[in-house]
Tab-separated table of C-alpha atoms in Angstrom:
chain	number	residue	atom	x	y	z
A	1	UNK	CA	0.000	0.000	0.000
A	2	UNK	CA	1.230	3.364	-0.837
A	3	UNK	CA	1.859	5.793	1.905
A	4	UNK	CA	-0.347	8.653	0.275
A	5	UNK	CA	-3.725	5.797	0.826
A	6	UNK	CA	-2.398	4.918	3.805
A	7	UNK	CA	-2.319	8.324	5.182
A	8	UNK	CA	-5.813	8.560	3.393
A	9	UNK	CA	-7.087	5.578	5.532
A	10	UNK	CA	-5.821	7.057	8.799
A	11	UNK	CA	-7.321	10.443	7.974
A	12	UNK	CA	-10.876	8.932	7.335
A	13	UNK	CA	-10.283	7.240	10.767
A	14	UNK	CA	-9.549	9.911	12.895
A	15	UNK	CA	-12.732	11.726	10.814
A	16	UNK	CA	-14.783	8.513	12.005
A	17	UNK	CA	-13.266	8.915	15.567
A	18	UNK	CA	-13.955	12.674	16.227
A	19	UNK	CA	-18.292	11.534	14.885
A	20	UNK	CA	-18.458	8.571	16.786
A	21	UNK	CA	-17.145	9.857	20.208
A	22	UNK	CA	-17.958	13.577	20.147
A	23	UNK	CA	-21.753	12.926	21.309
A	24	UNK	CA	-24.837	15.129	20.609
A	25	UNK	CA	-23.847	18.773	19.566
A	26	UNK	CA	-26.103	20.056	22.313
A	27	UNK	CA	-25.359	17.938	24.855
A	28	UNK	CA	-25.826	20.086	27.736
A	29	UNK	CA	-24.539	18.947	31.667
A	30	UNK	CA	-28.300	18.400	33.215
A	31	UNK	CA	-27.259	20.551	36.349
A	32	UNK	CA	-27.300	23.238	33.869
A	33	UNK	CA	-31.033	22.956	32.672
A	34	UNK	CA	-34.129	23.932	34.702
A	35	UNK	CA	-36.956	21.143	34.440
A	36	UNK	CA	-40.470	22.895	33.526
A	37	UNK	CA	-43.057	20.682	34.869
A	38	UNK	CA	-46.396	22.686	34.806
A	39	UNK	CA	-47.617	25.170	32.310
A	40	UNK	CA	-50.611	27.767	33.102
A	41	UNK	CA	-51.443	29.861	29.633
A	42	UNK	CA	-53.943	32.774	30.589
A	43	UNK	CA	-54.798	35.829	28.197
A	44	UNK	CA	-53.446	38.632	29.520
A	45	UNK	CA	-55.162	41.292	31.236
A	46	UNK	CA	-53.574	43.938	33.024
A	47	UNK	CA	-53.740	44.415	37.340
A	48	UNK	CA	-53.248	47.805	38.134
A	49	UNK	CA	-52.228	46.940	41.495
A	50	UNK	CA	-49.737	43.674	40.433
A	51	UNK	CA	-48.531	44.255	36.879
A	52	UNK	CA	-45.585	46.755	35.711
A	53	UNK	CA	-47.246	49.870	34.068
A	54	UNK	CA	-45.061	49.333	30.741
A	55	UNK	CA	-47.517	46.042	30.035
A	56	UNK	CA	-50.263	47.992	30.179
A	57	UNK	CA	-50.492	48.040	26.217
A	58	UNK	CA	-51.847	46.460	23.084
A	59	UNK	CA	-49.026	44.312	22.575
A	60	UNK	CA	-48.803	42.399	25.892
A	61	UNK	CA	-51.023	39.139	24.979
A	62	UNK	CA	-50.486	36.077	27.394
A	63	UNK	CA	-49.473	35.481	30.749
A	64	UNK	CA	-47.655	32.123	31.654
A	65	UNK	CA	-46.986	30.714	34.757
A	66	UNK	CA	-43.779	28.507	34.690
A	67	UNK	CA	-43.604	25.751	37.298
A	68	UNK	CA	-39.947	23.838	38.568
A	69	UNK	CA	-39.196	21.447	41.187
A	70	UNK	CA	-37.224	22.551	44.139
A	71	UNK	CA	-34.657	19.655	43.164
A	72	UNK	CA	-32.242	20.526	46.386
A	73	UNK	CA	-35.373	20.474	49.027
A	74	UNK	CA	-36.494	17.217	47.177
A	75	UNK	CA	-32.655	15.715	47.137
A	76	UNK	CA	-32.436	16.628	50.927
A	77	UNK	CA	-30.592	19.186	50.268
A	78	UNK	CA	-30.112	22.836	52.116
A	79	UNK	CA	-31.080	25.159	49.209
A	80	UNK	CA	-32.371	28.673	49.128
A	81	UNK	CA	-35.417	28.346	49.582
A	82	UNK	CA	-38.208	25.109	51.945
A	83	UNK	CA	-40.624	25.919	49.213
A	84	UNK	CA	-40.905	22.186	47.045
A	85	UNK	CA	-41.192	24.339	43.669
A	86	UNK	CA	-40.577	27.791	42.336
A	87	UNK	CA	-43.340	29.140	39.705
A	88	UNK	CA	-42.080	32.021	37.542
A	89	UNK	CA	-44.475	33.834	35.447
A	90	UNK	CA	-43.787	36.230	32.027
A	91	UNK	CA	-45.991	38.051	30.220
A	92	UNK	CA	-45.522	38.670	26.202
A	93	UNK	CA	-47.002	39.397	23.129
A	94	UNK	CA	-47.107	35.855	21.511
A	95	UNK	CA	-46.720	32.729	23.209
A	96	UNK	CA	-43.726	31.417	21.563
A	97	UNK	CA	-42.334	34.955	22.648
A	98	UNK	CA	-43.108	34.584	26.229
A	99	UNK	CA	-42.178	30.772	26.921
A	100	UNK	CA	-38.723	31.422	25.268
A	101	UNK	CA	-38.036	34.713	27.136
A	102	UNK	CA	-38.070	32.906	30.105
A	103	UNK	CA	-34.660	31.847	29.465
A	104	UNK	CA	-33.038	35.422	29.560
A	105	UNK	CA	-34.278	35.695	33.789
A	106	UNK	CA	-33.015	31.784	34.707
A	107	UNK	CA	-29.463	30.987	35.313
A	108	UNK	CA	-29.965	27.864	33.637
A	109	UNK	CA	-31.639	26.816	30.075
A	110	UNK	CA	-35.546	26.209	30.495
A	111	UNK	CA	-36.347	22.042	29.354
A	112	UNK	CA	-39.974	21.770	28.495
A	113	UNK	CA	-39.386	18.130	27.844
A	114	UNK	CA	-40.529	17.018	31.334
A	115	UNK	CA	-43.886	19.138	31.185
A	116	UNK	CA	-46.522	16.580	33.178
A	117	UNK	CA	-49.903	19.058	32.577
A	118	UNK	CA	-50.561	22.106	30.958
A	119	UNK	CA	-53.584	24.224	32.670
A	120	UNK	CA	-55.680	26.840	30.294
A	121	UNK	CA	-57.250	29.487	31.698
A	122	UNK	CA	-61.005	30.667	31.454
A	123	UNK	CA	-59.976	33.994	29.507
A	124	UNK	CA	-57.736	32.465	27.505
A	125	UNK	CA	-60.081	29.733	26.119
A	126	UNK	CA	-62.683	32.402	25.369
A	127	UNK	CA	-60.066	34.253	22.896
A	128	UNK	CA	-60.459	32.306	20.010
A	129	UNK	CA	-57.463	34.039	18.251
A	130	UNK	CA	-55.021	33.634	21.020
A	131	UNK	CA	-56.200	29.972	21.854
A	132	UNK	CA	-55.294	29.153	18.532
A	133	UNK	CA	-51.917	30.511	18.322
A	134	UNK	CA	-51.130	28.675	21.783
A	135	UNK	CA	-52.558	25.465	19.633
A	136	UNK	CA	-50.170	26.156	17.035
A	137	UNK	CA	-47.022	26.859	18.957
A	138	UNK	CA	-47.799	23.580	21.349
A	139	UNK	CA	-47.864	21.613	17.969
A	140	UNK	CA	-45.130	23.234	15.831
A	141	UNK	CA	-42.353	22.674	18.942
A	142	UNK	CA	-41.385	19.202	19.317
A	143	UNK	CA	-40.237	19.786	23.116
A	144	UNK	CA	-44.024	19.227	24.208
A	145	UNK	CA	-44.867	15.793	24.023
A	146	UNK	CA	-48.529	14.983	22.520
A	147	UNK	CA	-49.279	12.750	25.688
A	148	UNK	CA	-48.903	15.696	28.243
A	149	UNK	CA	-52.855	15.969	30.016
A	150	UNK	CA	-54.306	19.202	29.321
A	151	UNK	CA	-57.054	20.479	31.553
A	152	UNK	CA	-59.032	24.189	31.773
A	153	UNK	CA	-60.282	26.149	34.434
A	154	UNK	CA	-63.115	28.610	34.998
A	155	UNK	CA	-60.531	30.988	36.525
A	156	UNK	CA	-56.956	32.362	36.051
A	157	UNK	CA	-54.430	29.411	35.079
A	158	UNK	CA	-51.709	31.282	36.217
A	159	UNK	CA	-52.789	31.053	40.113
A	160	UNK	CA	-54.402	28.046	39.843
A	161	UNK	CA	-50.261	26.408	38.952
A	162	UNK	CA	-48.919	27.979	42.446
A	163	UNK	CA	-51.435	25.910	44.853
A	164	UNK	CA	-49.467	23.411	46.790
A	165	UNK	CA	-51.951	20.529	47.017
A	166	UNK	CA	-51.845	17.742	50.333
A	167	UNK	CA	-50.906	15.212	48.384
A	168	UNK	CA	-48.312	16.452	46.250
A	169	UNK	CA	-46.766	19.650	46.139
A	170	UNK	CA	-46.502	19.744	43.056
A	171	UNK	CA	-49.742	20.660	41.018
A	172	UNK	CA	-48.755	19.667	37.886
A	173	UNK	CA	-47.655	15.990	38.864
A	174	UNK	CA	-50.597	15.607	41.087
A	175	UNK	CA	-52.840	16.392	37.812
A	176	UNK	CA	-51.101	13.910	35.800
A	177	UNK	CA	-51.314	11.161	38.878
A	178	UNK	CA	-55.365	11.758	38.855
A	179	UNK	CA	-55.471	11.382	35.169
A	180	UNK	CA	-53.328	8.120	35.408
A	181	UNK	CA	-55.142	6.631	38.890
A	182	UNK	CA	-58.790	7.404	37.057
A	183	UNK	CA	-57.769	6.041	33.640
A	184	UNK	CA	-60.937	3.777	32.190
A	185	UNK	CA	-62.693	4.092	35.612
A	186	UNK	CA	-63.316	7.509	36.177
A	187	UNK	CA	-67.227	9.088	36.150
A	188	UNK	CA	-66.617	12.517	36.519
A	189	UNK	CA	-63.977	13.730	32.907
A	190	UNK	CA	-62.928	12.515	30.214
A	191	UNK	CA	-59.053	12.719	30.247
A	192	UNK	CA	-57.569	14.640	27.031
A	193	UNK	CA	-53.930	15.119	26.168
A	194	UNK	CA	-52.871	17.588	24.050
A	195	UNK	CA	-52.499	15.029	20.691
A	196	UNK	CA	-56.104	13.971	21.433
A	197	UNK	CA	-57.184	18.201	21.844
A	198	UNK	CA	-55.092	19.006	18.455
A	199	UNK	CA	-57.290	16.005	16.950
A	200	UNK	CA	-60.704	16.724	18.048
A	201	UNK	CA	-60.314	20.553	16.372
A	202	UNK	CA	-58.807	18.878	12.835
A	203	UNK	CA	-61.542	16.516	12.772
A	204	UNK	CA	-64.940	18.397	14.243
A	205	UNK	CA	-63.515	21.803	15.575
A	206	UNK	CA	-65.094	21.521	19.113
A	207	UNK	CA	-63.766	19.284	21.705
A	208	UNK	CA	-64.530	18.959	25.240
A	209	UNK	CA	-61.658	19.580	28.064
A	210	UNK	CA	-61.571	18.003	31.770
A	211	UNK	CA	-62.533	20.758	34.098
A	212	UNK	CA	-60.159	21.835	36.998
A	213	UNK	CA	-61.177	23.520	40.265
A	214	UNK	CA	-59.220	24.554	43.207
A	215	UNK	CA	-59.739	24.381	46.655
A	216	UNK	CA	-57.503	25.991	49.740
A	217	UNK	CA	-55.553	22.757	49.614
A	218	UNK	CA	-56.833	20.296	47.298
A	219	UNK	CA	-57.979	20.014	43.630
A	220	UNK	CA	-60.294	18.369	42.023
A	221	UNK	CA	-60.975	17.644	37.914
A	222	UNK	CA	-64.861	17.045	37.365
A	223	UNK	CA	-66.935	18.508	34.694
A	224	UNK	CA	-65.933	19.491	31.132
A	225	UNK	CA	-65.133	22.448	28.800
A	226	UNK	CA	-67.230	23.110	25.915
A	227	UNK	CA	-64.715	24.659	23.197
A	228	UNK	CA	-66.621	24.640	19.642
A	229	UNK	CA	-64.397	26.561	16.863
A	230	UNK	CA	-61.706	27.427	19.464
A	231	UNK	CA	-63.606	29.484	21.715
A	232	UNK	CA	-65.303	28.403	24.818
A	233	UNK	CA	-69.084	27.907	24.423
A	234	UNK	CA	-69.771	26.936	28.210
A	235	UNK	CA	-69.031	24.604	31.069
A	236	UNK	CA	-70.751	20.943	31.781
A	237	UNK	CA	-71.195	20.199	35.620
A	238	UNK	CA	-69.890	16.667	36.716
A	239	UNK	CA	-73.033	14.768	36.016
A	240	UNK	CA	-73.879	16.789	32.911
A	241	UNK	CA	-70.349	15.213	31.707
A	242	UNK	CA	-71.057	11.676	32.835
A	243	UNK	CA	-74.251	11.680	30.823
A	244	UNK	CA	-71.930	12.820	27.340
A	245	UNK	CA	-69.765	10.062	28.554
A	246	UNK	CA	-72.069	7.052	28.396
A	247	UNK	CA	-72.575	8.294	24.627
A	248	UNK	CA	-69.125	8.758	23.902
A	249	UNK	CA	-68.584	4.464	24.786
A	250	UNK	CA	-66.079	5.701	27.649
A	251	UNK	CA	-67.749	4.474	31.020
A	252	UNK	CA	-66.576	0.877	31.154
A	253	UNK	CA	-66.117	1.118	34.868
A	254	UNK	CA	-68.079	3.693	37.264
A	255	UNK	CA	-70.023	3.887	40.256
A	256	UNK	CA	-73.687	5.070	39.825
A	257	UNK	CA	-75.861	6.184	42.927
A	258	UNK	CA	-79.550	5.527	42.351
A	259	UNK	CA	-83.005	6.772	44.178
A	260	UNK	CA	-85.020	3.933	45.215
A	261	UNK	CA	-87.796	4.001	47.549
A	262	UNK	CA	-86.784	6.372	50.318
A	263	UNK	CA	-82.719	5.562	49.931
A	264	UNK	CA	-79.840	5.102	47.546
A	265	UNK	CA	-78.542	2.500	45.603
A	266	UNK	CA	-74.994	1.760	44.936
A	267	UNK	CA	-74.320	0.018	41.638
A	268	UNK	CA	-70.941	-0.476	40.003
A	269	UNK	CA	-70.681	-1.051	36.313
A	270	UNK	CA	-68.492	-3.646	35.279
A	271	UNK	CA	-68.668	-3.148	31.668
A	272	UNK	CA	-71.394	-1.265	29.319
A	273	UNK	CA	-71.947	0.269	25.706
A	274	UNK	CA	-74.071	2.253	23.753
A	275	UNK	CA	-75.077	1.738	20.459
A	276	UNK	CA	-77.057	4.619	17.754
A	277	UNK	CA	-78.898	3.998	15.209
A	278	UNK	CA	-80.549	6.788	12.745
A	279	UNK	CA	-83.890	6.709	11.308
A	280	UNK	CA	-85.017	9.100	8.412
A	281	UNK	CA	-89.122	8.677	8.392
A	282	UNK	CA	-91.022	11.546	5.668
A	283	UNK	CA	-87.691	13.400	5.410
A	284	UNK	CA	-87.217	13.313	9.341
A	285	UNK	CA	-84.256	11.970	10.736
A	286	UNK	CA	-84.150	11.055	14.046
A	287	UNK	CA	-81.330	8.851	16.261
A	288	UNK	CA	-82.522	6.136	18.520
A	289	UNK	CA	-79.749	5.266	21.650
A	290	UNK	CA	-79.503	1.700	23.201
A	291	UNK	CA	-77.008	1.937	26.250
A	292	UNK	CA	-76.762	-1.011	28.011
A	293	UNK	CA	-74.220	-2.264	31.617
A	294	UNK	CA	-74.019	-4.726	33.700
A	295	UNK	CA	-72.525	-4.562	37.067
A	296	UNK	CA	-72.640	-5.268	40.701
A	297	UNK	CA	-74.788	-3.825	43.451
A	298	UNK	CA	-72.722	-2.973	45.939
A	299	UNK	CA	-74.577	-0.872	48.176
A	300	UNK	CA	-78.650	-1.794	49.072
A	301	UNK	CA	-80.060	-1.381	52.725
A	302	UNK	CA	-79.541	-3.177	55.747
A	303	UNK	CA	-82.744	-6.071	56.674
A	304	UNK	CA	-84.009	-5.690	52.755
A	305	UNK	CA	-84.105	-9.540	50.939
A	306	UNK	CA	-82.832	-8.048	47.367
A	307	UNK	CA	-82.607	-12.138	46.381
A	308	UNK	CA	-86.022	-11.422	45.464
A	309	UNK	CA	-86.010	-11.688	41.270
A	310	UNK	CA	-89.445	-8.932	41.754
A	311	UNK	CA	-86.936	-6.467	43.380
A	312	UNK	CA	-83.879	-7.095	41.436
A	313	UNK	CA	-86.176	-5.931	38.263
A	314	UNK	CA	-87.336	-2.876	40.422
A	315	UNK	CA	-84.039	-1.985	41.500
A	316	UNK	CA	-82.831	-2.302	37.830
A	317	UNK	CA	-85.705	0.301	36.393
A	318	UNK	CA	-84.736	3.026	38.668
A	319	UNK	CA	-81.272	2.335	37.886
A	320	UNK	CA	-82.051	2.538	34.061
A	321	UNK	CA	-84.356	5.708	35.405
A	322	UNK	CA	-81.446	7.435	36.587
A	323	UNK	CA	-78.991	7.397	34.043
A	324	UNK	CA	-81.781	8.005	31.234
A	325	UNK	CA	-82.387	11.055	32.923
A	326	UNK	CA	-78.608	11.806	32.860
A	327	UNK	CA	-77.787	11.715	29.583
A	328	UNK	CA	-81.233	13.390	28.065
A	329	UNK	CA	-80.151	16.271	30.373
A	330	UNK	CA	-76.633	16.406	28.941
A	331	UNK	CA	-77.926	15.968	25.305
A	332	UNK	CA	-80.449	18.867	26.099
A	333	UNK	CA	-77.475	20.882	27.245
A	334	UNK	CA	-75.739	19.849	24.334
A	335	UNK	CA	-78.058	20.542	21.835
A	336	UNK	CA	-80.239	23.581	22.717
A	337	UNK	CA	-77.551	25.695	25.009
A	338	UNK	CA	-74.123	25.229	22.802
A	339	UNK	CA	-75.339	23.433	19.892
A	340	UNK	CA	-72.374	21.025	20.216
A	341	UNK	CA	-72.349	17.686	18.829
A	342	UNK	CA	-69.043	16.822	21.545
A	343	UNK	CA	-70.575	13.266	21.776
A	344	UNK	CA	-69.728	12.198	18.409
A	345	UNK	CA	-73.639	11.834	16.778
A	346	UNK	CA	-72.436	13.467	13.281
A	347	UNK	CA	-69.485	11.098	13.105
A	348	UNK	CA	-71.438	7.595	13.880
A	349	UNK	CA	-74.435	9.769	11.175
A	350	UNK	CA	-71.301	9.559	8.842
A	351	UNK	CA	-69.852	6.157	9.404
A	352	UNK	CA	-73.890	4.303	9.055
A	353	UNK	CA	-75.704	6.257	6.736
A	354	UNK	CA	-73.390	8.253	4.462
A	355	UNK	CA	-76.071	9.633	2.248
A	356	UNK	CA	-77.757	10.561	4.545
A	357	UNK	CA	-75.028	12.868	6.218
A	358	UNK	CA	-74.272	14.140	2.847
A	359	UNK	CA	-77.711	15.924	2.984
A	360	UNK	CA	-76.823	17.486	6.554
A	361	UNK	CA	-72.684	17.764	6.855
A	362	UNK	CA	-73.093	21.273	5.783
A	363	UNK	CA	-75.224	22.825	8.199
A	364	UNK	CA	-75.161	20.135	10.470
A	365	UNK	CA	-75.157	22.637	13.660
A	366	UNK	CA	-78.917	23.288	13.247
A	367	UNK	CA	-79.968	19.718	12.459
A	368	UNK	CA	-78.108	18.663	15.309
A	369	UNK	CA	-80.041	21.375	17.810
A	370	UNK	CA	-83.510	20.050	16.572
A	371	UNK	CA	-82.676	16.219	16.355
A	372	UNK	CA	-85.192	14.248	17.760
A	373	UNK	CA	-83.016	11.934	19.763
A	374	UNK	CA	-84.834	8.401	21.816
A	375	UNK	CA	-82.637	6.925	24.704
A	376	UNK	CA	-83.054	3.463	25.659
A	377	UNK	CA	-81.525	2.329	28.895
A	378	UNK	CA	-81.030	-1.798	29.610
A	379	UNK	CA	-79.353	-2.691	32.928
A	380	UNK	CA	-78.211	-5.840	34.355
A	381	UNK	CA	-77.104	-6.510	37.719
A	382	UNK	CA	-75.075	-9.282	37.665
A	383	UNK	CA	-74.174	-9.534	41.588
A	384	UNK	CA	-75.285	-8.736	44.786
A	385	UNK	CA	-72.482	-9.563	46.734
A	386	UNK	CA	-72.718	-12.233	50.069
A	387	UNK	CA	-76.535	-11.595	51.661
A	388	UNK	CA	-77.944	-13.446	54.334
């Protein structure tokens, strides 16, 4: 071998060397990057008696609320500070704008990569421009992962991020512990990330959004958001949203509490559907909805005989009574207060009778508002547990 390819070879080498063991270009020591673990995105709206007169202007847009572990207190550590987190909030004229300023007031380089829930506040969601830009940025930037829970409150986001809660101090994690403890058994939300929000608005432009409220120490997500077209339309209490639910197919496991006779029961669903079907009689379409469980009663009264087949059947009707009356008050909501087919009726209209929804997809708003719509209820208790 010559010496000029041999001096070829070991150049290539030491080329292969330097790309193999350099490592990523922005490798970055991790006691050098602050963790962001909670995000509260409200529109901004100036406090005379909090905010720095220069933001009082046209251009100041959002107000975010930064939240980061106090890794020394939680490493048992003596640091500046007992608190278990620091929040850190910056105001700007886009949200891009503010969320990347925050790196010229931290000492170290703001990761978003870590981000367990992002809160949106009331004013926010009722700014249809500004809600969408947020949209935008949240789905242009890889950093934020399309599994991070997203939840919205009636109320300012921003304060909502700084309560310490008993059972974590940290709001954001403790969100993203309910979502995961509640998953497929929860009655009062449906849990959303922000991949599932970004597809509801391609597909139907309207989605609904797990409600947050605060207490002096404790939270609590129950209830829904009503967003139609980006903006918000209105809020659904907690049953409102567990009547939507047993039409969206997503109560497989729940507890239901039923009148009967002068008391309650308790009856837990082990599994249940619902199933519509569309009718169009002399050029009236109408949707007919079979929901059906089956479950265990767990809770009757003491020195009752409920092996009695007579007051099974009874005890069944006013179960089916109950939630019949729950979801025809959450379609009525639905329907004649937002006009907001979040329960997926145009969708299944599409999938079984595409003709049909070719004569409605257009202004399907107002046929959904006046759709004559027939619930059926069918309950089985399976189980009454050990009785005497």
């Amino acid at each position: 071998m010559s010496p000029l390819k041999k001096n070829k070879i070991l150049l290539l080498c030491m080329i292969l060397n330097l790309a193999l063991l350099t490592g990523c270009w922005d490798n970055m020591s991790i006691d050098r990057r602050a963790f962001v673990l909670g995000l509260g995105i409200d529109k901004f709206i100036f406090d005379e008696a909090k905010d720095d007169p220069s933001l009082n202007n046209d251009k100041t847009k959002y107000r975010v609320a930064f939240s980061f572990p106090n890794i020394a207190k939680f490493a048992g550590e003596q640091g500046l500070s007992d608190e278990p987190k620091f929040v850190m909030i910056s105001s700007g004229p886009t949200f891009s704008n503010t969320y990347k300023g925050l790196g010229g007031r931290l000492n170290k380089s703001p990761y978003f990569g870590h981000i367990k829930s992002i809160i949106f506040g009331k004013e926010l969601l009722k700014d249809k421009v500004l809600f969408k830009e947020v949209l935008d940025t949240l789905q242009r930037n890889s950093d934020f992962s399309r599994s991070i829970p997203i939840v919205a409150i009636d109320g300012l986001a921003t304060e909502a991020i700084q309560i310490i809660p008993e059972g974590n101090p940290l709001v954001s994690i403790y969100i993203n512990q309910l979502f995961e403890s509640n998953k497929n058994e929860t009655m009062r939300f449906q849990e959303k990330d922000l991949g599932e929000l970004l597809q509801n608005f391609q597909e139907d432009k309207m989605a609904m959004i797990p409600k947050l409220s605060i207490g002096e120490k404790d939270i609590k997500i129950a209830g829904a958001a009503i967003i139609k077209d980006y903006e918000l339309k209105g809020w659904l209490d907690e049953q409102q949203t567990r009547g939507a639910l047993w039409l969206r197919k997503k109560n497989q496991r729940l507890e239901i509490s039923a009148p009967y006779e002068d008391f309650h029961v308790a009856y837990h669903v082990s599994n249940a559907k619902s199933e519509m079907k569309f009718m169009n009689k002399d050029n009236e379409l109408s949707c007919h909805i079979t929901i059906q469980a089956e479950g265990n009663l767990d809770e009757f009264i003491l020195d009752r005989n409920i092996l009695n087949v007579e007051e099974i059947k009874k005890v069944e009707e006013a179960i089916e009574k109950s939630i019949k009356e729950e979801v025809e008050n959450s379609l009525k909501t639905l329907q004649e207060k937002y006009q907001a087919d979040v329960v997926g009726i145009g969708k299944e209209l599409e999938r079984q009778k595409p003709k049909e929804w070719e004569k409605v997809k257009d202004h399907w708003e107002e046929v959904f508002e006046t759709l004559p719509i027939s619930i059926d209820v069918q309950i089985n208790i399976r189980r009454i547990g050990q009785s005497k």
